[in-house]
Structures are given as C-alpha cells and as structure tokens.
Tab-separated table of C-alpha atoms in Angstrom:
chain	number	residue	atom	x	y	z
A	2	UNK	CA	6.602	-21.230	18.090
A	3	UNK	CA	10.536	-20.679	18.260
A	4	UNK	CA	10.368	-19.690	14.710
A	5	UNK	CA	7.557	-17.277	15.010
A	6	UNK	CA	9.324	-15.443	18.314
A	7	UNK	CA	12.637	-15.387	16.565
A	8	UNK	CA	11.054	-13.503	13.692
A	9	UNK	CA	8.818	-11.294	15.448
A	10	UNK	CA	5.506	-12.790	14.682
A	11	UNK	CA	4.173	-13.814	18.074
A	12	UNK	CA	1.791	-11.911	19.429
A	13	UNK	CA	0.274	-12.353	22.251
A	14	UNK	CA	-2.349	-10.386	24.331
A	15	UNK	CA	-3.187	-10.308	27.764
A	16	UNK	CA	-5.629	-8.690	29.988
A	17	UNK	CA	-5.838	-8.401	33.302
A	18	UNK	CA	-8.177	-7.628	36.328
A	19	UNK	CA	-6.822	-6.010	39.628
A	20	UNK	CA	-2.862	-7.450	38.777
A	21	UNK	CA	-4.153	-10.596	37.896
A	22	UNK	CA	-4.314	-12.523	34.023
A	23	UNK	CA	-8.055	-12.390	33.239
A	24	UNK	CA	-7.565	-13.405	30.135
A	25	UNK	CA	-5.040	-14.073	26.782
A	26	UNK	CA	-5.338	-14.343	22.894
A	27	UNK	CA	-2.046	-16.257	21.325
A	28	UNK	CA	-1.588	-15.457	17.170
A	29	UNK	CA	0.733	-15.364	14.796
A	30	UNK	CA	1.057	-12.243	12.310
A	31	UNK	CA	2.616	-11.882	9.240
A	32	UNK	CA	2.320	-8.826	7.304
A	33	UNK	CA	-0.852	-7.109	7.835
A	34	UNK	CA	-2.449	-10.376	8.648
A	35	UNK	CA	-3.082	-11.856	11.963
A	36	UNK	CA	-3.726	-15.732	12.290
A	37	UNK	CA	-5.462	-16.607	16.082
A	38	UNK	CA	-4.272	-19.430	17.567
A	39	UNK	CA	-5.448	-19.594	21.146
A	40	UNK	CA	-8.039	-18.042	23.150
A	41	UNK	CA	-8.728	-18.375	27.281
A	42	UNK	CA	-10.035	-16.652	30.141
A	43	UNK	CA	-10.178	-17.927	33.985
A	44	UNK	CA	-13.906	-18.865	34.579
A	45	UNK	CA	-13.469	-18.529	38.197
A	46	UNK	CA	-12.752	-15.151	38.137
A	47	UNK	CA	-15.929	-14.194	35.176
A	48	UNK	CA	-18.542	-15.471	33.295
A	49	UNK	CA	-19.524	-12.134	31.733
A	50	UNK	CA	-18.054	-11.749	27.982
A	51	UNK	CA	-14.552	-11.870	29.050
A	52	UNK	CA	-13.673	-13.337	25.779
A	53	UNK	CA	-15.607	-11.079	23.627
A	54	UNK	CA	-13.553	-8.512	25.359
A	55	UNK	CA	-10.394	-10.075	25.104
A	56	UNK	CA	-11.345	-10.579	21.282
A	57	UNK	CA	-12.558	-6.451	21.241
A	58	UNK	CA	-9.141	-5.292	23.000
A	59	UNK	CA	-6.674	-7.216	20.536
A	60	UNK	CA	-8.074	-6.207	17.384
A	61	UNK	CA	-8.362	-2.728	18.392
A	62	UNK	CA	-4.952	-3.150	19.062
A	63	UNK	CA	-3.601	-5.336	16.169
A	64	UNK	CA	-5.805	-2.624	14.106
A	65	UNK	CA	-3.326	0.282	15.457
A	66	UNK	CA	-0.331	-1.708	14.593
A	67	UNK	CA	-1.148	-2.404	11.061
A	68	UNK	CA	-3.064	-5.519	10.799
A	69	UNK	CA	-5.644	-5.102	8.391
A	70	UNK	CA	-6.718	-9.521	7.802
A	71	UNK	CA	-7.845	-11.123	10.453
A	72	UNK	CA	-8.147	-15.348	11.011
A	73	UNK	CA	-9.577	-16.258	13.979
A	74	UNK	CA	-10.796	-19.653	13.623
A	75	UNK	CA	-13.990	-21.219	13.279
C-alpha cells in the first residue's frame, strides 16, 4: 500500500449520503488499468444497491481519467 500511494496508484472512491461515508471502493491502477481491491458500504444506513452504485460511480469516473481495463474480482 505504501508503494502504491508513493507512486500514485491508489485510488480510492468514496461516496457519501448527507456528510456521511455511505460507501468506498479501494484499487490500485496502473496505466489504463484499474485492479479492485476492496469494496464496502454501511448496511445500517442501506440495503438498496449501494454497491452497485458505488461500483457505477467509480468506473464512470476511472473511465474519465483514462482507465480503459478493468479487474474487479470474482
């Protein structure tokens, strides 16, 4: 993890609900590929997709910012 901040490739998304973390995806990238690591949400806050669209809002953004392969796991 030291590595990958010191270099730039952390990347880490967060999403929130009235000033409060909802949810957060943790990755890696290198290059135009980004390599998920991590994926949560608070369940006492939602049950309803929050992951999907925690999952919708970071590639749309990784998209803007170049990434163009995507590993997210099993």
């Amino acid at each position: 993890h030291e590595t990958a901040c010191r270099a730039g490739a952390a990347d880490v998304h967060l999403l929130y609900l009235d000033e409060q973390p909802l949810a957060f995806l943790y990755a890696y990238r290198c290059a135009d590929t980004m390599y998920g690591l991590r994926i949560g949400f608070d369940a006492t806050m939602s049950k309803d997709g929050v992951g999907n669209i925690m999952y919708m809002h970071a590639l749309e953004d990784s998209i803007r910012r170049g990434i163009r392969t995507f590993d997210l796991g099993p």
